[in-house]
mmCIF file of C-alpha atoms in Angstrom:
data_model
loop_
_atom_site.group_PDB
_atom_site.id
_atom_site.type_symbol
_atom_site.label_atom_id
_atom_site.label_comp_id
_atom_site.label_asym_id
_atom_site.label_seq_id
_atom_site.Cartn_x
_atom_site.Cartn_y
_atom_site.Cartn_z
ATOM 1 C CA MET P 1 -0.055 -0.098 -0.085
ATOM 2 C CA ALA P 2 1.570 3.082 -1.069
ATOM 3 C CA LYS P 3 2.138 5.893 1.929
ATOM 4 C CA PRO P 4 0.608 9.372 1.390
ATOM 5 C CA PRO P 5 3.042 12.113 0.610
ATOM 6 C CA THR P 6 4.558 14.066 3.378
ATOM 7 C CA ARG P 7 3.407 17.609 2.359
ATOM 8 C CA LEU P 8 -0.007 16.406 2.246
ATOM 9 C CA ILE P 9 0.420 14.944 5.866
ATOM 10 C CA VAL P 10 1.846 18.164 6.857
ATOM 11 C CA PHE P 11 -1.186 20.289 5.309
ATOM 12 C CA LEU P 12 -3.885 18.437 6.943
ATOM 13 C CA PHE P 13 -2.078 18.970 10.203
ATOM 14 C CA LEU P 14 -1.660 22.449 9.852
ATOM 15 C CA PHE P 15 -5.574 22.874 8.263
ATOM 16 C CA SER P 16 -6.805 20.811 11.699
ATOM 17 C CA THR P 17 -4.665 22.964 14.136
ATOM 18 C CA PHE P 18 -5.660 26.256 12.633
ATOM 19 C CA SER P 19 -9.435 24.945 12.494
ATOM 20 C CA LEU P 20 -9.359 24.047 16.040
ATOM 21 C CA LEU P 21 -7.659 27.168 17.259
ATOM 22 C CA GLU P 22 -10.688 29.280 15.408
ATOM 23 C CA ILE P 23 -13.280 27.096 16.931
ATOM 24 C CA HIS P 24 -11.941 27.709 20.531
ATOM 25 C CA GLY P 25 -11.322 31.446 19.877
ATOM 26 C CA GLU P 26 -7.767 31.653 20.406
ATOM 27 C CA PHE P 27 -6.691 32.597 16.845
ATOM 28 C CA GLU P 28 -7.983 35.673 15.820
ATOM 29 C CA PRO P 29 -5.924 36.804 12.352
ATOM 30 C CA SER P 30 -5.452 40.500 12.503
ATOM 31 C CA ARG P 31 -6.377 40.903 8.613
ATOM 32 C CA THR P 32 -7.693 39.033 5.881
ATOM 33 C CA LEU P 33 -5.474 38.534 2.830
ATOM 34 C CA GLU P 34 -7.574 41.040 0.644
ATOM 35 C CA GLN P 35 -7.294 43.649 3.280
ATOM 36 C CA GLU P 36 -3.854 43.498 3.669
ATOM 37 C CA GLN P 37 -3.562 43.441 -0.122
ATOM 38 C CA GLY P 38 -6.152 46.031 -1.417
ATOM 39 C CA ASN P 39 -6.692 47.819 1.986
ATOM 40 C CA VAL P 40 -10.399 47.534 1.155
ATOM 41 C CA HIS P 41 -11.571 48.472 4.620
ATOM 42 C CA GLU P 42 -9.596 51.678 5.250
ATOM 43 C CA VAL P 43 -11.952 54.242 6.968
ATOM 44 C CA HIS P 44 -10.601 58.055 7.444
ATOM 45 C CA CYS P 45 -12.377 58.624 10.790
ATOM 46 C CA SER P 46 -10.747 58.456 13.967
ATOM 47 C CA ARG P 47 -12.819 56.120 16.152
ATOM 48 C CA GLU P 48 -10.946 57.569 19.406
ATOM 49 C CA ARG P 49 -11.701 61.033 18.277
ATOM 50 C CA SER P 50 -15.107 59.833 17.486
ATOM 51 C CA LYS P 51 -15.520 58.257 20.811
ATOM 52 C CA ALA P 52 -14.192 61.196 22.793
ATOM 53 C CA ALA P 53 -16.979 63.355 21.002
ATOM 54 C CA TRP P 54 -19.639 60.985 21.806
ATOM 55 C CA LYS P 55 -18.459 60.970 25.469
ATOM 56 C CA ILE P 56 -18.669 64.727 25.483
ATOM 57 C CA VAL P 57 -22.309 64.842 23.879
ATOM 58 C CA GLU P 58 -23.172 62.280 26.465
ATOM 59 C CA GLU P 59 -22.067 63.967 29.681
ATOM 60 C CA TYR P 60 -22.256 67.842 28.686
ATOM 61 C CA LEU P 61 -25.507 67.866 26.340
ATOM 62 C CA MET P 62 -27.363 64.886 26.545
ATOM 63 C CA PRO P 63 -28.877 65.377 29.894
ATOM 64 C CA PHE P 64 -29.968 69.030 28.960
ATOM 65 C CA VAL P 65 -31.730 67.558 26.079
ATOM 66 C CA GLU P 66 -33.642 64.832 27.907
ATOM 67 C CA LYS P 67 -34.799 67.360 30.795
ATOM 68 C CA GLU P 68 -36.276 69.632 28.075
ATOM 69 C CA GLY P 69 -37.894 66.257 26.671
ATOM 70 C CA TYR P 70 -36.438 67.299 23.131
ATOM 71 C CA ARG P 71 -35.808 65.199 20.089
ATOM 72 C CA ILE P 72 -32.800 66.037 18.054
ATOM 73 C CA PRO P 73 -33.463 65.865 14.389
ATOM 74 C CA SER P 74 -31.843 63.470 12.232
ATOM 75 C CA ARG P 75 -30.093 66.269 10.063
ATOM 76 C CA CYS P 76 -28.009 67.412 13.324
ATOM 77 C CA ARG P 77 -24.518 66.039 13.078
ATOM 78 C CA LEU P 78 -24.809 65.005 16.810
ATOM 79 C CA HIS P 79 -27.406 62.513 16.076
ATOM 80 C CA PRO P 80 -26.870 59.000 17.017
ATOM 81 C CA GLU P 81 -27.436 57.661 13.708
ATOM 82 C CA ASN P 82 -24.739 60.194 12.266
ATOM 83 C CA ASP P 83 -21.961 58.579 13.928
ATOM 84 C CA MET P 84 -20.561 55.378 11.868
ATOM 85 C CA TYR P 85 -19.187 53.642 15.088
ATOM 86 C CA ARG P 86 -22.491 53.870 17.046
ATOM 87 C CA ASP P 87 -23.798 50.381 16.142
ATOM 88 C CA GLN P 88 -20.262 49.176 17.089
ATOM 89 C CA GLU P 89 -20.096 51.011 20.057
ATOM 90 C CA GLU P 90 -23.316 49.827 21.461
ATOM 91 C CA HIS P 91 -22.215 46.060 20.601
ATOM 92 C CA LYS P 92 -19.319 46.095 23.052
ATOM 93 C CA ILE P 93 -20.081 44.255 26.172
ATOM 94 C CA HIS P 94 -17.663 45.042 29.407
ATOM 95 C CA ALA P 95 -18.252 41.951 31.113
ATOM 96 C CA ALA P 96 -15.450 42.021 33.725
ATOM 97 C CA LEU P 97 -12.306 44.155 34.516
ATOM 98 C CA ASN P 98 -10.378 42.667 31.554
ATOM 99 C CA GLU P 99 -12.778 41.210 29.538
ATOM 100 C CA TRP P 100 -14.680 42.821 26.574
ATOM 101 C CA ARG P 101 -17.117 40.723 24.298
ATOM 102 C CA CYS P 102 -18.087 41.261 20.954
ATOM 103 C CA GLY P 103 -21.761 41.775 20.884
ATOM 104 C CA TYR P 104 -21.932 40.366 17.290
ATOM 105 C CA CYS P 105 -20.089 36.988 17.383
ATOM 106 C CA LYS P 106 -19.496 36.784 21.452
ATOM 107 C CA LYS P 107 -15.788 36.679 21.029
ATOM 108 C CA THR P 108 -13.723 37.728 24.232
ATOM 109 C CA PHE P 109 -11.040 40.225 24.494
ATOM 110 C CA TYR P 110 -8.588 41.565 27.070
ATOM 111 C CA GLU P 111 -8.767 45.126 26.272
ATOM 112 C CA GLU P 112 -11.132 47.404 24.320
ATOM 113 C CA LYS P 113 -8.421 48.426 21.995
ATOM 114 C CA TYR P 114 -8.151 44.640 20.633
ATOM 115 C CA LEU P 115 -12.162 44.664 20.567
ATOM 116 C CA ASP P 116 -11.911 47.796 18.274
ATOM 117 C CA LYS P 117 -9.555 45.850 15.953
ATOM 118 C CA HIS P 118 -11.791 43.059 15.812
ATOM 119 C CA PHE P 119 -14.604 45.272 14.792
ATOM 120 C CA ASP P 120 -12.457 46.710 12.131
ATOM 121 C CA ASN P 121 -11.620 43.438 10.701
ATOM 122 C CA ARG P 122 -14.647 41.151 11.134
ATOM 123 C CA HIS P 123 -17.524 43.487 11.454
ATOM 124 C CA TYR P 124 -16.906 46.216 8.934
ATOM 125 C CA ASP P 125 -20.394 45.723 7.414
ATOM 126 C CA MET P 126 -21.782 47.352 10.463
ATOM 127 C CA LEU P 127 -19.787 50.760 9.983
ATOM 128 C CA ASN P 128 -22.301 53.659 8.408
ATOM 129 C CA VAL P 129 -19.619 54.724 5.990
ATOM 130 C CA THR P 130 -22.085 57.351 4.148
ATOM 131 C CA HIS P 131 -21.524 60.878 3.823
ATOM 132 C CA ARG P 132 -20.828 63.122 6.827
ATOM 133 C CA ARG P 133 -21.207 60.442 9.373
ATOM 134 C CA CYS P 134 -17.796 60.970 10.957
ATOM 135 C CA LEU P 135 -18.337 62.447 14.367
ATOM 136 C CA ALA P 136 -14.513 63.152 14.602
ATOM 137 C CA ASP P 137 -15.015 65.921 12.207
ATOM 138 C CA VAL P 138 -17.079 67.924 14.884
ATOM 139 C CA CYS P 139 -14.272 67.368 17.372
ATOM 140 C CA GLY P 140 -13.105 71.012 17.076
ATOM 141 C CA ALA P 141 -16.475 72.349 18.046
ATOM 142 C CA LEU P 142 -16.858 70.107 20.921
ATOM 143 C CA HIS P 143 -13.458 70.769 22.655
ATOM 144 C CA CYS P 144 -12.185 66.982 22.073
ATOM 145 C CA ASP P 145 -8.456 67.445 22.248
ATOM 146 C CA ARG P 146 -9.045 69.347 25.807
ATOM 147 C CA VAL P 147 -11.017 66.474 27.057
ATOM 148 C CA MET P 148 -8.752 63.842 25.624
ATOM 149 C CA SER P 149 -5.481 65.202 27.003
ATOM 150 C CA SER P 150 -4.714 64.528 30.382
ATOM 151 C CA LEU P 151 -2.126 67.628 30.776
ATOM 152 C CA PRO P 152 -3.386 71.169 31.414
ATOM 153 C CA HIS P 153 -3.883 73.099 28.641
ATOM 154 C CA LYS P 154 -1.007 75.345 28.248
ATOM 155 C CA THR P 155 -0.547 75.410 24.367
ATOM 156 C CA LYS P 156 -0.736 78.756 22.648
ATOM 157 C CA CYS P 157 -4.088 79.859 21.119
ATOM 158 C CA ASN P 158 -4.527 80.322 17.526
ATOM 159 C CA PRO P 159 -7.233 82.891 16.742
ATOM 160 C CA ALA P 160 -7.878 81.564 13.325
ATOM 161 C CA ALA P 161 -8.357 78.022 14.672
ATOM 162 C CA ALA P 162 -10.444 79.296 17.367
ATOM 163 C CA ALA P 163 -12.855 81.478 14.697
ATOM 164 C CA ARG P 164 -12.992 78.373 12.558
ATOM 165 C CA ASN P 165 -14.189 76.191 15.667
ATOM 166 C CA LYS P 166 -16.779 78.604 16.723
ATOM 167 C CA HIS P 167 -18.110 78.955 13.483
ATOM 168 C CA LEU P 168 -18.404 75.121 13.388
ATOM 169 C CA CYS P 169 -20.155 75.204 16.833
ATOM 170 C CA GLU P 170 -22.609 77.787 16.057
ATOM 171 C CA SER P 171 -23.799 75.993 12.551
ATOM 172 C CA LEU P 172 -24.175 72.889 15.069
ATOM 173 C CA ALA P 173 -26.397 74.907 17.377
ATOM 174 C CA SER P 174 -28.304 76.265 14.531
ATOM 175 C CA SER P 175 -28.805 72.571 12.711
ATOM 176 C CA CYS P 176 -29.420 70.941 16.075
ATOM 177 C CA PHE P 177 -31.534 73.302 17.869
ATOM 178 C CA PRO P 178 -33.263 75.869 15.396
ATOM 179 C CA VAL P 179 -34.482 78.816 17.397
ATOM 180 C CA ASN P 180 -37.873 78.749 15.279
ATOM 181 C CA GLU P 181 -38.815 75.486 16.174
ATOM 182 C CA GLY P 182 -40.393 76.140 19.537
ATOM 183 C CA SER P 183 -39.315 77.039 23.267
ATOM 184 C CA ALA P 184 -37.259 74.103 23.973
ATOM 185 C CA ALA P 185 -35.369 74.456 20.901
ATOM 186 C CA HIS P 186 -34.669 78.175 21.591
ATOM 187 C CA ARG P 187 -33.427 77.500 25.247
ATOM 188 C CA LEU P 188 -31.255 74.612 24.170
ATOM 189 C CA ASN P 189 -29.717 76.598 21.387
ATOM 190 C CA GLU P 190 -28.756 79.271 23.994
ATOM 191 C CA LEU P 191 -27.146 76.540 26.278
ATOM 192 C CA PHE P 192 -25.233 74.960 23.531
ATOM 193 C CA LEU P 193 -23.794 78.290 22.717
ATOM 194 C CA ARG P 194 -22.988 78.666 26.297
ATOM 195 C CA GLN P 195 -21.831 75.067 27.236
ATOM 196 C CA PHE P 196 -19.554 74.993 23.821
ATOM 197 C CA CYS P 197 -19.254 78.038 21.680
ATOM 198 C CA ASP P 198 -18.280 81.085 23.973
ATOM 199 C CA SER P 199 -15.240 79.106 25.049
ATOM 200 C CA HIS P 200 -13.804 79.416 21.606
ATOM 201 C CA SER P 201 -11.709 82.605 22.219
ATOM 202 C CA CYS P 202 -8.381 83.308 22.844
ATOM 203 C CA SER P 203 -9.282 85.962 25.328
ATOM 204 C CA GLY P 204 -9.841 83.083 28.192
ATOM 205 C CA GLY P 205 -12.745 84.642 29.480
ATOM 206 C CA GLN P 206 -15.301 81.909 29.191
ATOM 207 C CA LYS P 207 -14.747 78.551 31.024
ATOM 208 C CA LEU P 208 -15.122 75.530 29.469
ATOM 209 C CA PHE P 209 -18.396 73.908 29.997
ATOM 210 C CA SER P 210 -19.236 76.555 32.137
ATOM 211 C CA LEU P 211 -22.873 74.953 32.936
ATOM 212 C CA GLY P 212 -21.351 71.831 33.801
ATOM 213 C CA SER P 213 -22.304 68.496 33.417
ATOM 214 C CA LYS P 214 -25.589 66.582 35.046
ATOM 215 C CA LYS P 215 -24.296 62.753 35.459
ATOM 216 C CA LYS P 216 -26.859 60.480 35.927
ATOM 217 C CA THR P 217 -26.418 58.365 39.310
ATOM 218 C CA SER P 218 -24.826 54.993 38.158
ATOM 219 C CA VAL P 219 -25.728 51.982 39.345
ATOM 220 C CA LEU P 220 -22.252 51.687 40.924
ATOM 221 C CA TYR P 221 -22.731 54.501 43.187
ATOM 222 C CA ILE P 222 -26.023 53.379 44.384
ATOM 223 C CA ILE P 223 -24.628 49.693 44.983
ATOM 224 C CA THR P 224 -21.729 51.244 46.911
ATOM 225 C CA SER P 225 -24.191 53.679 48.890
ATOM 226 C CA VAL P 226 -26.459 50.868 50.021
ATOM 227 C CA LEU P 227 -23.491 48.874 51.262
ATOM 228 C CA ILE P 228 -21.883 51.625 53.127
ATOM 229 C CA LEU P 229 -25.326 51.900 54.869
ATOM 230 C CA ILE P 230 -25.411 48.485 55.537
ATOM 231 C CA LEU P 231 -22.030 48.442 57.016
ATOM 232 C CA LEU P 232 -22.741 51.138 59.137
ATOM 233 C CA SER P 233 -25.578 50.042 60.413
ATOM 234 C CA LEU P 234 -23.986 46.844 61.402
ATOM 235 C CA PHE P 235 -21.035 48.627 63.159
ATOM 236 C CA TYR P 236 -23.726 50.412 65.292
ATOM 237 C CA ILE P 237 -25.490 47.318 66.196
ATOM 238 C CA PHE P 238 -22.221 45.990 66.896
ATOM 239 C CA MET P 239 -21.239 48.525 69.216
ATOM 240 C CA TYR P 240 -24.585 49.030 71.066
ATOM 241 C CA LEU P 241 -24.381 45.296 71.741
ATOM 242 C CA TYR P 242 -20.630 45.268 73.043
ATOM 243 C CA GLN P 243 -21.576 48.095 75.440
ATOM 244 C CA ARG P 244 -24.467 46.662 76.775
ATOM 245 C CA GLY P 245 -22.320 43.543 77.209
ATOM 246 C CA LEU P 246 -19.863 45.578 79.195
ATOM 247 C CA LYS P 247 -22.814 47.108 81.172
ATOM 248 C CA ARG P 248 -24.281 43.783 82.143
ATOM 249 C CA GLY P 249 -21.176 42.163 83.126
ATOM 250 C CA THR P 250 -20.396 45.576 85.264
ATOM 251 C CA GLN P 251 -23.703 44.763 87.001
ATOM 252 C CA GLU P 252 -23.125 41.379 87.540
ATOM 253 C CA LEU P 253 -19.731 42.026 89.222
ATOM 254 C CA LYS P 254 -21.267 44.602 91.491
ATOM 255 C CA ARG P 255 -24.127 42.078 92.469
ATOM 256 C CA ILE P 256 -21.392 39.375 93.089
ATOM 257 C CA SER P 257 -19.385 41.798 95.290
ATOM 258 C CA ARG P 258 -22.229 42.831 97.165
ATOM 259 C CA SER P 259 -23.414 39.323 97.941
ATOM 260 C CA GLY P 260 -20.038 38.810 99.311
ATOM 261 C CA GLN P 261 -19.939 41.424 101.576
ATOM 262 C CA LYS P 262 -23.112 40.389 103.374
ATOM 263 C CA LYS P 263 -22.097 36.822 104.136
ATOM 264 C CA LYS P 264 -19.603 37.276 106.966
ATOM 265 C CA PRO P 265 -18.101 34.539 108.798
ATOM 266 C CA SER P 266 -19.771 33.516 112.240
#
């Protein structure tokens, strides 16, 4: 009986090994051959800056919008549908400290950046890449660089850049909150100008995000507060019982000493 060629054996071994690794989620190719050669999935929109812009919108704008009960129009560039990464970001599952899970295929990763790469490689079809869907394009108006930088803002102000960003900021206010569409839109237009646009100046007179943020109370904060209250209650109960026990012990000692004094030898 003829022996199978050595190359065929090696090929079958490698094929079976890679198949098993793929099944168990331990082998994640960074790019397909088509992506490496043709670069067909190249996106000219920064995910990090888009993420920073959305975080600013959520923290410094949306609480005021929700309070007014206002619906941002779809033509507004800050509308969720105008963020090409929104669907992918909403399919991120932060299961644990070092566990990020893909909401599409359930694969897990140690860090968020690897999940972002996985999205770029495997779920590119979930990106909304139509015109003007890059939220990073409005970063200048929303002060993304100031928020993303952990260092104090000490760079020299550029008057031309400040004027350009202020113009973009004012155009966002007009398209997102038209003053002729009701009192809520008018109030939000003024709020947006104060919160984001007025600080685009080299004079330094206007504070960044002067109206502050209205963060929602997080679930973690509520759980922590409840646990602290429970621990404080247990502590005071323990101290009460401890002091009560000491008092009872003192009374017992006094009773014993008194009875000893009454019984004198005849």
